[in-house]
Short mmCIF file of C-alpha atoms in Angstrom, two decimals:
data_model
loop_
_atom_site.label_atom_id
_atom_site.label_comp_id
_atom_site.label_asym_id
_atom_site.label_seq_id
_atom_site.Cartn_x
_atom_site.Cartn_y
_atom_site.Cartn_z
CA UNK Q 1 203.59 -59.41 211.56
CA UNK Q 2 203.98 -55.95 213.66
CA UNK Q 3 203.17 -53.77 210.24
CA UNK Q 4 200.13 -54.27 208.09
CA UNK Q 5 200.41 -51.65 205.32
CA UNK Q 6 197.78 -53.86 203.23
CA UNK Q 7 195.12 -52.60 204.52
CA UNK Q 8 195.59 -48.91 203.86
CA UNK Q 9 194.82 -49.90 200.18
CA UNK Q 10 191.05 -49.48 200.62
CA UNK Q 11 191.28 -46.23 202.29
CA UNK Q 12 193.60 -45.00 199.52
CA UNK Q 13 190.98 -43.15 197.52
CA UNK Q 14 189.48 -41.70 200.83
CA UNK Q 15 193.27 -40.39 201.60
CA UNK Q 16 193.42 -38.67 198.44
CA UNK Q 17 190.44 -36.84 198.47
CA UNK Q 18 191.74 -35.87 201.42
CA UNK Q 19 194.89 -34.89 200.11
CA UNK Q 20 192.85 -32.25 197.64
CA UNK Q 21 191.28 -30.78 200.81
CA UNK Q 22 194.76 -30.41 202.07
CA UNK Q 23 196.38 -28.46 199.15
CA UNK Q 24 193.02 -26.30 198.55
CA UNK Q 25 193.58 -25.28 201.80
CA UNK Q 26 197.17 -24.49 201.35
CA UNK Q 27 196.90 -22.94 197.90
CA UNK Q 28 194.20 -20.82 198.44
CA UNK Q 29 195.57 -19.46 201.99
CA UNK Q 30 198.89 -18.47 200.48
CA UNK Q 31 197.34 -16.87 197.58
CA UNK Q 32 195.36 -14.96 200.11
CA UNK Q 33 198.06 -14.50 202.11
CA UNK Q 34 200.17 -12.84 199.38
CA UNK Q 35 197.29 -10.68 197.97
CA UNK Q 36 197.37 -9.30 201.56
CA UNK Q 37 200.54 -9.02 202.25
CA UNK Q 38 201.62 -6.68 199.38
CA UNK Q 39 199.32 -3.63 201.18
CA UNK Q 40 200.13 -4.73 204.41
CA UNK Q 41 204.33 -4.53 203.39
CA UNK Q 42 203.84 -0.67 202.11
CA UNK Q 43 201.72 -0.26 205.52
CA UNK Q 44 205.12 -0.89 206.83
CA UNK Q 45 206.87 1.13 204.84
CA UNK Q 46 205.01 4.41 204.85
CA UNK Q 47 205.94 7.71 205.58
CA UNK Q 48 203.78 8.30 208.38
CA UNK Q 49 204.81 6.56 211.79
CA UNK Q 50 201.09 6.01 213.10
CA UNK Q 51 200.44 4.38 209.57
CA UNK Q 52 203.52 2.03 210.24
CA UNK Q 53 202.55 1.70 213.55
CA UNK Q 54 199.25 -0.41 212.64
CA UNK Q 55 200.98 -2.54 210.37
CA UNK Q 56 203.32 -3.75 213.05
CA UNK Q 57 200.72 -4.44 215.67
CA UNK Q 58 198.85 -6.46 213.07
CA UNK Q 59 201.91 -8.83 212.38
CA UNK Q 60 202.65 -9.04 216.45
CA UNK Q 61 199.34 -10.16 216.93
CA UNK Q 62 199.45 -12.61 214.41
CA UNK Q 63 203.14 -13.71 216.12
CA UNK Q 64 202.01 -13.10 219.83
CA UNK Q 65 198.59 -15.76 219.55
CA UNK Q 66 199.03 -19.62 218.60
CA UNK Q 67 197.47 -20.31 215.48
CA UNK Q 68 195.40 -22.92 217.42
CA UNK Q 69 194.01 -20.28 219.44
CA UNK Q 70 193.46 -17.77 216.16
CA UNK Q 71 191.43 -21.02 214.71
CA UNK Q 72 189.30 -21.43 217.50
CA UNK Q 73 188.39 -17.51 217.89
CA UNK Q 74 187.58 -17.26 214.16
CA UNK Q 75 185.57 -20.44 213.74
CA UNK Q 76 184.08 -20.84 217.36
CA UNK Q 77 184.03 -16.97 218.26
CA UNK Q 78 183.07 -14.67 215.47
CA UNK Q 79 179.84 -16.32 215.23
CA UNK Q 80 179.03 -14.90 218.33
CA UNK Q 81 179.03 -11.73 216.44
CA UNK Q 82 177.27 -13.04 213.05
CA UNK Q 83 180.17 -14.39 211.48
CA UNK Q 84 179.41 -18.08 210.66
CA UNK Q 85 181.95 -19.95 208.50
CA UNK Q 86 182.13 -23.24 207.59
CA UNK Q 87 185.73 -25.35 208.93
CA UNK Q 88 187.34 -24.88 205.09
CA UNK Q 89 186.50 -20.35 205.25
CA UNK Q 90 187.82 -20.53 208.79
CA UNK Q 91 190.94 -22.34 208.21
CA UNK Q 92 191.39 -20.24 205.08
CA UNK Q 93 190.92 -16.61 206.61
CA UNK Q 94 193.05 -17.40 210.17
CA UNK Q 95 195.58 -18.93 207.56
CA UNK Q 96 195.74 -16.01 204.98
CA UNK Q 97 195.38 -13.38 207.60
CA UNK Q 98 198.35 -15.55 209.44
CA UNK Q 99 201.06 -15.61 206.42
CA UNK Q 100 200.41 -12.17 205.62
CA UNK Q 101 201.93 -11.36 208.56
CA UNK Q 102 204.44 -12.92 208.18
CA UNK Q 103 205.14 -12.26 204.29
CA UNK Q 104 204.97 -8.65 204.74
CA UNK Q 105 207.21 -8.70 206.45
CA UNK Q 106 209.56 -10.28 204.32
CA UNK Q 107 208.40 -8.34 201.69
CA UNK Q 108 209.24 -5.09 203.57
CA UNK Q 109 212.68 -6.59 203.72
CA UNK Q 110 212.81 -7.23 200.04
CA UNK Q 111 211.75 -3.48 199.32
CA UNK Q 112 214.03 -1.94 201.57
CA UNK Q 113 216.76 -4.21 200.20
CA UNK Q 114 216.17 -2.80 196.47
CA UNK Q 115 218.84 0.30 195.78
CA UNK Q 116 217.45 3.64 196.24
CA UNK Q 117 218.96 4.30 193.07
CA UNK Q 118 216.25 2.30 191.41
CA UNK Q 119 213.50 4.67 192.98
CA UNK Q 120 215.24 7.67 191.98
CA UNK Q 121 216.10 6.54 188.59
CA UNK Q 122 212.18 5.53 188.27
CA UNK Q 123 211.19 9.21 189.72
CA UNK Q 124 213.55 10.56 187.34
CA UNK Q 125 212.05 9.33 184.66
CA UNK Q 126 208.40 10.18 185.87
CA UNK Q 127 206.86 7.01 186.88
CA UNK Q 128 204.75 7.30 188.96
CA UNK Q 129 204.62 5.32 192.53
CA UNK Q 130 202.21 2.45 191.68
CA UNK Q 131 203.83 1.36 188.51
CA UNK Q 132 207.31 1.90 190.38
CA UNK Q 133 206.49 -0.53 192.97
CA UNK Q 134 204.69 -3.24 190.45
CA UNK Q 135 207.43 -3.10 187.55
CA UNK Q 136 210.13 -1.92 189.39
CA UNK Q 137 210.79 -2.58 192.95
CA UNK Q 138 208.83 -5.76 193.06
CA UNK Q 139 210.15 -7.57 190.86
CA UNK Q 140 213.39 -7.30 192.26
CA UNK Q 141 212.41 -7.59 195.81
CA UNK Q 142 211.16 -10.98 195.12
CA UNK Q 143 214.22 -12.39 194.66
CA UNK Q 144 215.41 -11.70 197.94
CA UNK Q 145 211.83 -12.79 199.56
CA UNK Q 146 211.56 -15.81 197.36
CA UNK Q 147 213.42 -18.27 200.15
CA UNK Q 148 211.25 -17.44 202.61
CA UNK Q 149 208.40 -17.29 200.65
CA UNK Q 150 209.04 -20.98 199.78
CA UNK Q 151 209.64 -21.67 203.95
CA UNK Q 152 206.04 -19.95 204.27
CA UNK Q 153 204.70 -22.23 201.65
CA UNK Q 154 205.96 -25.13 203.66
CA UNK Q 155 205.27 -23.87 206.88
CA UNK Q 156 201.62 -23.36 206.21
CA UNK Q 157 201.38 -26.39 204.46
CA UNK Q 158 201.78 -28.03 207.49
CA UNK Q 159 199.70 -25.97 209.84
CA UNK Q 160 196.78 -26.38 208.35
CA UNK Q 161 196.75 -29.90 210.19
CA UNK Q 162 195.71 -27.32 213.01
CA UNK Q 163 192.30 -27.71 210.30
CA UNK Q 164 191.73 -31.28 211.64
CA UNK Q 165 190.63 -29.81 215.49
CA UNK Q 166 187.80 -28.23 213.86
CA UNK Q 167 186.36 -30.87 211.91
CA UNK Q 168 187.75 -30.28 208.32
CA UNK Q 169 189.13 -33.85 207.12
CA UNK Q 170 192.31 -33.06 205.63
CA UNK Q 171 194.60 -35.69 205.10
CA UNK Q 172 195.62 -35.85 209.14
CA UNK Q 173 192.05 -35.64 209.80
CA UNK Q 174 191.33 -38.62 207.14
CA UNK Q 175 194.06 -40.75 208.79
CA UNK Q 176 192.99 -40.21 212.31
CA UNK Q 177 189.30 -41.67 210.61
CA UNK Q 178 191.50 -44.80 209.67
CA UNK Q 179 192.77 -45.70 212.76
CA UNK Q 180 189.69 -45.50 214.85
CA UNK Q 181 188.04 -47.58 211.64
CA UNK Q 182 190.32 -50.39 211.99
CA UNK Q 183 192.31 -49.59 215.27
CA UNK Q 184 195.51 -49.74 213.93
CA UNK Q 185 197.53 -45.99 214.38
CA UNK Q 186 200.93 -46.67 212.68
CA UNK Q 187 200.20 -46.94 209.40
CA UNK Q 188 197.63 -44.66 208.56
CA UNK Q 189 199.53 -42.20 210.44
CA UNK Q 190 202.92 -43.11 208.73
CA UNK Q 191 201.19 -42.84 205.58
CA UNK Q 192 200.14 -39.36 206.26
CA UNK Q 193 203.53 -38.39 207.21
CA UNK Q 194 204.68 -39.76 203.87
CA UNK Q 195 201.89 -37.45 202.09
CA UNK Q 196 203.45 -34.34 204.06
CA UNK Q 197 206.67 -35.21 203.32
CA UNK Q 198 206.53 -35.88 199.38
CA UNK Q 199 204.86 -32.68 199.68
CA UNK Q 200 206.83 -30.49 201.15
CA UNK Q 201 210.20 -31.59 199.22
CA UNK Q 202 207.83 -31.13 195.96
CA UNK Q 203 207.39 -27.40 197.29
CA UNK Q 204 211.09 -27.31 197.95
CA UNK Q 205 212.23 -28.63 194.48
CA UNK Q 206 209.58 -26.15 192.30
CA UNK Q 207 211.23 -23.10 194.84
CA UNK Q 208 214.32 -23.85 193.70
CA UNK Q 209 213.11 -23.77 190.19
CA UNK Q 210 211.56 -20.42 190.88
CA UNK Q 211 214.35 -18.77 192.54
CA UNK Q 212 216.64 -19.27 189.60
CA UNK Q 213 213.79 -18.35 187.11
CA UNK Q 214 213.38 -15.02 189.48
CA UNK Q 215 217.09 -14.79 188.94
CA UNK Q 216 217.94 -15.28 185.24
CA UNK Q 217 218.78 -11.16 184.69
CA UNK Q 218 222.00 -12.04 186.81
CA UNK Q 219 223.52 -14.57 184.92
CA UNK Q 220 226.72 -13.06 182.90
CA UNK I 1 214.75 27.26 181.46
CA UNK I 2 215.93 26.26 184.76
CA UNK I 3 216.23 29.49 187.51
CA UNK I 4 216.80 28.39 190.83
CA UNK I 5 215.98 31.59 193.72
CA UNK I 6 217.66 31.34 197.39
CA UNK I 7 217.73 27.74 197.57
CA UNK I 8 218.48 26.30 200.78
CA UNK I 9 218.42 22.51 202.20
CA UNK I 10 219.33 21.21 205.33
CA UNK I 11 219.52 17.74 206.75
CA UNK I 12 218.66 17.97 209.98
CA UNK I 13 221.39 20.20 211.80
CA UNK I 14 223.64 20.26 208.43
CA UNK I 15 223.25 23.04 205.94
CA UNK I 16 224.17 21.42 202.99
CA UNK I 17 222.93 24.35 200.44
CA UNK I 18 223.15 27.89 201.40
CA UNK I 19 221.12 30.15 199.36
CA UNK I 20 221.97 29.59 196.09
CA UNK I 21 220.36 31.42 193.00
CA UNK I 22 221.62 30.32 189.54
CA UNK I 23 219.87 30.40 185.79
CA UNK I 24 220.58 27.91 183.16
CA UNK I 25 219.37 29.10 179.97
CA UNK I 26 217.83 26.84 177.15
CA UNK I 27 221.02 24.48 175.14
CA UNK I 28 223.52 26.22 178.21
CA UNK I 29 225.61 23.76 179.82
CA UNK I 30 226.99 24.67 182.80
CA UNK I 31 229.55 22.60 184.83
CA UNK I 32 229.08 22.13 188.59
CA UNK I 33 232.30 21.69 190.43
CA UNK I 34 233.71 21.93 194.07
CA UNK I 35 235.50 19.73 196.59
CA UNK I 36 233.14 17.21 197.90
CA UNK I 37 230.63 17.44 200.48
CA UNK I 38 229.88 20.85 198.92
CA UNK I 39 226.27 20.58 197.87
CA UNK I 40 226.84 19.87 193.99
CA UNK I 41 225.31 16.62 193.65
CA UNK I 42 222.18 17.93 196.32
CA UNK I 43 221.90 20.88 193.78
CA UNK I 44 221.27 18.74 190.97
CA UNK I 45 219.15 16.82 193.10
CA UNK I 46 216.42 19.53 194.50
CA UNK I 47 215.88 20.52 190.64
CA UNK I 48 213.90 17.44 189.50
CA UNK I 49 212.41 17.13 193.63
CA UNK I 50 214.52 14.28 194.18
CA UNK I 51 215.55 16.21 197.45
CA UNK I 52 212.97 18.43 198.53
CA UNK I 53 214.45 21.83 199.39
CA UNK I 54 214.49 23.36 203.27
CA UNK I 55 213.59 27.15 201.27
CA UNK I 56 214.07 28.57 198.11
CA UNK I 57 212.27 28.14 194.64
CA UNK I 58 213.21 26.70 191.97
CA UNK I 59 211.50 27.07 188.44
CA UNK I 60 212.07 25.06 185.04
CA UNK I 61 210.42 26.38 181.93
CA UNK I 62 208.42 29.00 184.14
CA UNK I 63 207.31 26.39 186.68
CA UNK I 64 208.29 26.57 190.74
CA UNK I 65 208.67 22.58 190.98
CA UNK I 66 209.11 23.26 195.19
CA UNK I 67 205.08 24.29 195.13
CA UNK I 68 203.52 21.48 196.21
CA UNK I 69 200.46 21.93 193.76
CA UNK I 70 203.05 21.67 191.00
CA UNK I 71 202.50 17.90 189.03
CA UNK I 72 206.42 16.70 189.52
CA UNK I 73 205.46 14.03 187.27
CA UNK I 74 205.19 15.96 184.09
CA UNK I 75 208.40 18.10 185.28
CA UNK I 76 210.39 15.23 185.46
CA UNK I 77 209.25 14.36 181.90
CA UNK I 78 211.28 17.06 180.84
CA UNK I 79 214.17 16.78 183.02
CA UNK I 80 216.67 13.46 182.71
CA UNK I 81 218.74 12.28 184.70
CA UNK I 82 221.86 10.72 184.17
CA UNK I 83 222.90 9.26 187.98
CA UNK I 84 226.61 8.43 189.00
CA UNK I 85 225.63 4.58 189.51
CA UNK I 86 223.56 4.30 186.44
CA UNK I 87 220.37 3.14 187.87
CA UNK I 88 219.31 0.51 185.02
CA UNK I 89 217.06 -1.63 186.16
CA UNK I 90 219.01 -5.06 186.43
CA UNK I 91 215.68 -7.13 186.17
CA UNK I 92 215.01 -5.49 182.36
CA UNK I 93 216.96 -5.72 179.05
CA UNK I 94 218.45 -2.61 177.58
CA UNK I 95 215.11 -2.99 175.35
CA UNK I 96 212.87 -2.97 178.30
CA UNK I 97 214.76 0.09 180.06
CA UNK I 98 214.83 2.15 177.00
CA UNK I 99 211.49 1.51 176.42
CA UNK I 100 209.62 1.18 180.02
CA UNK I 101 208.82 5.32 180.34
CA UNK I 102 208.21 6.47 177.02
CA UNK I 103 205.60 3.93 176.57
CA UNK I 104 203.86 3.93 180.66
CA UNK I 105 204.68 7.15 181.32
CA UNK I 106 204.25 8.91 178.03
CA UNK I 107 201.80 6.62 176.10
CA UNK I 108 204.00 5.73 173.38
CA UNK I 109 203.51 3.07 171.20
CA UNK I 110 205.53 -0.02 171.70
CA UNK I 111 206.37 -0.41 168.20
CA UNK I 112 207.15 3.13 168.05
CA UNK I 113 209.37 3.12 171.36
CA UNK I 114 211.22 0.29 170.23
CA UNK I 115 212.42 1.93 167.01
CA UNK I 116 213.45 5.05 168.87
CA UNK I 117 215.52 2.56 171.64
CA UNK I 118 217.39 1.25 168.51
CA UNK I 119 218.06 4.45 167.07
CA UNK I 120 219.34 6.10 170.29
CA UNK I 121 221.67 2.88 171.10
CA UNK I 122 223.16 2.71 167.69
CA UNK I 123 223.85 6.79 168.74
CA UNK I 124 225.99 5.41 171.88
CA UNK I 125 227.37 2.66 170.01
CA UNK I 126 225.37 -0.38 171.46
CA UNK I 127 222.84 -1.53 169.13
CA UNK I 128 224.29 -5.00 169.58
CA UNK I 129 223.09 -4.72 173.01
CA UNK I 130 219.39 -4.32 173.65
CA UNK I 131 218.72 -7.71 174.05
CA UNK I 132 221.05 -8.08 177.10
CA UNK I 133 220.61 -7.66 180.60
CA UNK I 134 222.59 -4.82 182.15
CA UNK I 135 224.96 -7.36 184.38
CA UNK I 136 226.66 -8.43 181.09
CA UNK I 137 227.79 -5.15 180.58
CA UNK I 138 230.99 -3.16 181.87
CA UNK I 139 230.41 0.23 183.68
CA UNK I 140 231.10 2.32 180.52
CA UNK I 141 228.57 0.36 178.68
CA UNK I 142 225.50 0.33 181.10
CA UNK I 143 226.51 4.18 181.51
CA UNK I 144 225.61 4.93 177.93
CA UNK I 145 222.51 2.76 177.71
CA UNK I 146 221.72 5.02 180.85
CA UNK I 147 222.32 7.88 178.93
CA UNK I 148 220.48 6.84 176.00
CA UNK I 149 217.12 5.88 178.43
CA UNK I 150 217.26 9.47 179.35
CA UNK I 151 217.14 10.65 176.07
CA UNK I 152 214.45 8.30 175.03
CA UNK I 153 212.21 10.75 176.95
CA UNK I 154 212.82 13.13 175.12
CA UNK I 155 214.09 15.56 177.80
CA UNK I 156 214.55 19.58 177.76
CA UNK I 157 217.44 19.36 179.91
CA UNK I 158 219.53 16.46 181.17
CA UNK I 159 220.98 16.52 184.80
CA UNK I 160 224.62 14.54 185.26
CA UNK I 161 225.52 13.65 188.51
CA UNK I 162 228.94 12.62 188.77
CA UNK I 163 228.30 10.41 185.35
CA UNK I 164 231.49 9.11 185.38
CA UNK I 165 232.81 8.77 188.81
CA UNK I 166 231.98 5.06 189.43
CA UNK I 167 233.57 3.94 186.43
CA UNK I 168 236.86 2.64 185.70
CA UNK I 169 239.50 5.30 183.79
CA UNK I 170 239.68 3.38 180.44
CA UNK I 171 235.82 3.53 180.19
CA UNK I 172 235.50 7.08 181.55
CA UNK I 173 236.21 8.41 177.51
CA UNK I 174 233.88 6.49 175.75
CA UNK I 175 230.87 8.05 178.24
CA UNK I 176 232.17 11.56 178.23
CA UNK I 177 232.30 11.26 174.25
CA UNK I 178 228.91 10.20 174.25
CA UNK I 179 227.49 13.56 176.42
CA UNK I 180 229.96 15.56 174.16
CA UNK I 181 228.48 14.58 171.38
CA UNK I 182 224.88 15.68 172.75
CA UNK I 183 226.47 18.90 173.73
CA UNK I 184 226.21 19.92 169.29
CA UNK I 185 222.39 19.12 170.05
CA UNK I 186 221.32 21.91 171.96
CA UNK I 187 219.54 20.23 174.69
CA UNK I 188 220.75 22.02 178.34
CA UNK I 189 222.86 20.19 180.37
CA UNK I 190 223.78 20.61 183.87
CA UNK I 191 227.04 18.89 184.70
CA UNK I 192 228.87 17.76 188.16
CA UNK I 193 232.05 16.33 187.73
CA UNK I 194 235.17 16.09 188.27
CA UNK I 195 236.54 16.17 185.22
CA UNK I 196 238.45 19.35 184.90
CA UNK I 197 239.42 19.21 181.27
CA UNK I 198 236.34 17.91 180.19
CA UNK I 199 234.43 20.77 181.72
CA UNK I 200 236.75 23.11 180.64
CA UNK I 201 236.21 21.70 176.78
CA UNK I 202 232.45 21.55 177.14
CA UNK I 203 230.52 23.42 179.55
CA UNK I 204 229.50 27.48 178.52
CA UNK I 205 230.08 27.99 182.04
CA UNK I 206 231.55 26.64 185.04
CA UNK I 207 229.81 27.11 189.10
CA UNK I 208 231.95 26.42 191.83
CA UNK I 209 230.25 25.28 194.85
CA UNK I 210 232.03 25.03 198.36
CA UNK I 211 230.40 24.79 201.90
CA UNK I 212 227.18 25.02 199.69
CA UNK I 213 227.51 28.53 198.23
CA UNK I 214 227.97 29.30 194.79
CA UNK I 215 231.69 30.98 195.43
CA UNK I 216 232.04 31.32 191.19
CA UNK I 217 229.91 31.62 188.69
CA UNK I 218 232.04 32.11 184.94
CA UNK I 219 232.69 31.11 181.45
CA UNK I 220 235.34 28.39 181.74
CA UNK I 221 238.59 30.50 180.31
CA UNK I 222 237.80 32.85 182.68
CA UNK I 223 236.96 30.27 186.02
CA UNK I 224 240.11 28.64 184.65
CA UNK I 225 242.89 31.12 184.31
CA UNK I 226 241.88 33.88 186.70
CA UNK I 227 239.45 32.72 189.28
CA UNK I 228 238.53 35.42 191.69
CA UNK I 229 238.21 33.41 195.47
CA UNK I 230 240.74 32.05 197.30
CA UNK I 231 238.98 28.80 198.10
CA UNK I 232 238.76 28.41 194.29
CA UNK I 233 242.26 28.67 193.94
CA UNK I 234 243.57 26.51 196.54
CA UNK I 235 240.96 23.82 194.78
CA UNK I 236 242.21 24.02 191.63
CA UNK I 237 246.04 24.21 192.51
CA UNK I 238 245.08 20.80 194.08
CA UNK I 239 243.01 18.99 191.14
CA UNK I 240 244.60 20.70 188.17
#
């Protein structure tokens, strides 16, 4: 026999744990991500060019360097300076700081898509800019960012295998741990592309969810 | 209430206002008509900020809303706006868009917002409504609830712009019934449209805007029958 998937069942449990480190990852980077990536998106959209201006340099650098390379300078080159972070803080920052490029600048697309009627009609009626943008504009440029949103999700759900490099045993990491334990590189390996996978279509199937739910005021 | 002194604006190279002064007086309503591309809708625009004038002042209830120390916020409490597109917001019931400013912008009560919503939709005819979003309703429809968010601020004055150009011709009574009938309130309205007869019924006076001057300033009869410019003339021979 070529295949021997009977002996993954002991290192099941040690693949699951695995599996949490994984998702914390993920979860916490995109919430991160987000929470950054709302300033960062009216950054882009402010009155002042030299204001806009910084918010696009921060998103090319965040496009311009490999991820790989943003890992290794935050874990292995900020503590030069006094910045010491264990694998799980780096891979979250470099991640977070990574999507909100990216996000923002969907979200600046989602905001500029909204009607300028629905500012004015807001100004009109004497709300002011921060409730505006929360209750307002938002909420409606969501739906157009939700898609990509969920391709963010996904996308970053699958870089943080870039975690394994710097020691963090995430569920690539775990199953790299398999194969030199028994020498076999197939299965653990398949199995971990099954974890991925099953994850990533979950993401898919729960963004589909949400972008109707985002879009129930346009049903007739 | 409203006097607006030399007004100018400009975008860019185009003069789109030319030194308009004008006075509205409290529970006037004056009509703003012209060809397009004359500056009417801009006009309405500069008096609650929404365009920020090139020169000019303009002052409602005493108060120049072009200085820059001037809180916009509270002016625009006082002045509605009723916008040619109606400008609900599409992600809120009729509830929630009655009912979003009076209680985050004036501190109202949700309990006692809510009442008010229901007793200014049952005065445009759409009680039946507030539970819907605006895409199940026709043009006419979200046009009224637009209407009726205005009023739930309690405004001074209400600014129309264009309220019933968008809007197909069978619907275009039922709105224009609905700002007559606010006309017997006393509340000041300034009007552009392009509804002749309707201004004509209406407004106390009419201005007549071309190339972004005031050409006409009169009481309709008189605008009407016997206006003075040319350019006045030639419009009406063409729309009446």
């Amino acid at each position: 026999m070529l295949l021997d998937f009977g002996m993954m069942g002991k290192y099941m449990p040690y693949l699951f744990r695995s599996l949490q480190v994984t998702l914390q990852l993920t979860a916490a980077s995109l919430l991160l991500g987000i929470l950054l990536a709302i300033p960062l998106s009216l950054i882009k959209l402010s009155r002042f060019r030299a204001v806009r201006a910084v918010g696009t340099f921060y998103t090319s650098i965040f496009r311009g360097v490999p991820l790989l390379v943003q890992i290794f300078i935050v874990y292995f080159g900020l503590p030069q300076f006094g910045l010491t972070m264990d694998a799980f803080q780096a891979g979250c920052v470099t991640f977070a700081l990574n999507s909100a490029a990216y996000i923002s600048e969907s979200l600046r697309g989602g905001i500029m898509a909204v009607d300028a009627g629905q500012r004015e009609a807001a100004m009109a009626l004497g709300i002011s800019y921060g409730k505006t943008m929360k209750d307002i504009i938002f909420p409606q440029a969501i739906k157009s960012v939700m898609p990509s949103l969920v391709n963010e999700f996904i996308g970053l759900l699958k870089n943080t295998t870039l975690i394994s490099t710097i020691g963090l045993v995430d569920v690539l990491r775990a199953a790299q741990m398999i194969v030199s334990d028994t020498f076999r590189a197939f299965e653990p390996l398949l199995t971990a592309a099954v974890f991925y996978y099953v994850m990533v279509m979950a993401i898919s199937f729960l963004g589909k969810k949400l972008e109707k739910w985002v879009n129930k005021s346009d049903l007739r | 209430m409203i006097c607006v002194e030399h007004l100018s604006k400009s975008f860019g190279k185009l003069e789109v206002l030319r030194d308009i002064s004008l006075n509205i007086s409290d529970g006037e309503i004056v009509a703003i008509i012209g060809p397009s591309g004359s500056g009417k809708s801009t006009l309405l625009r500069c008096i609650n900020l929404l365009e920020k004038p090139t020169s000019g002042h303009i002052y409602v209830d005493g108060v120049d809303v072009v200085d820059p120390k001037t809180d916009i916020q509270k002016i625009r409490q006082k002045v509605g706006m009723v916008f040619q597109h109606f400008n609900l917001f599409p992600h809120m019931t009729v509830m929630q868009n009655m009912t979003y400013a009076p209680i985050n912008v004036k501190n109202m009560a949700p309990k006692q917002a809510m009442d008010k919503a229901i007793e200014l939709l049952e005065r445009v005819g759409l009680a039946d409504k507030a539970a819907c979003y605006p895409a199940t309703l026709s043009g006419g429809q979200k046009q009224r609830v637009a209407i009726a968010r205005t009023l739930a601020m309690d405004p001074e004055v209400i600014l129309f712009d264009e309220p019933t150009s968008a809007l197909d011709p069978e619907m275009v009574k039922e709105v224009l019934t609905v700002i007559k009938s606010l006309a017997g309130t006393g509340i000041t309205m300034a009007l552009v449209t392009h509804e002749m007869g309707f201004a004509r019924e209406v407004a106390h006076r009419i201005c007549f805007l071309d190339e972004g001057r005031l050409v006409e300033d009169a009481p309709p009869q008189v605008f009407f029958s016997t206006p003075k410019s040319e350019r006045a003339k030639q419009f009406l021979d063409k729309v009446l």
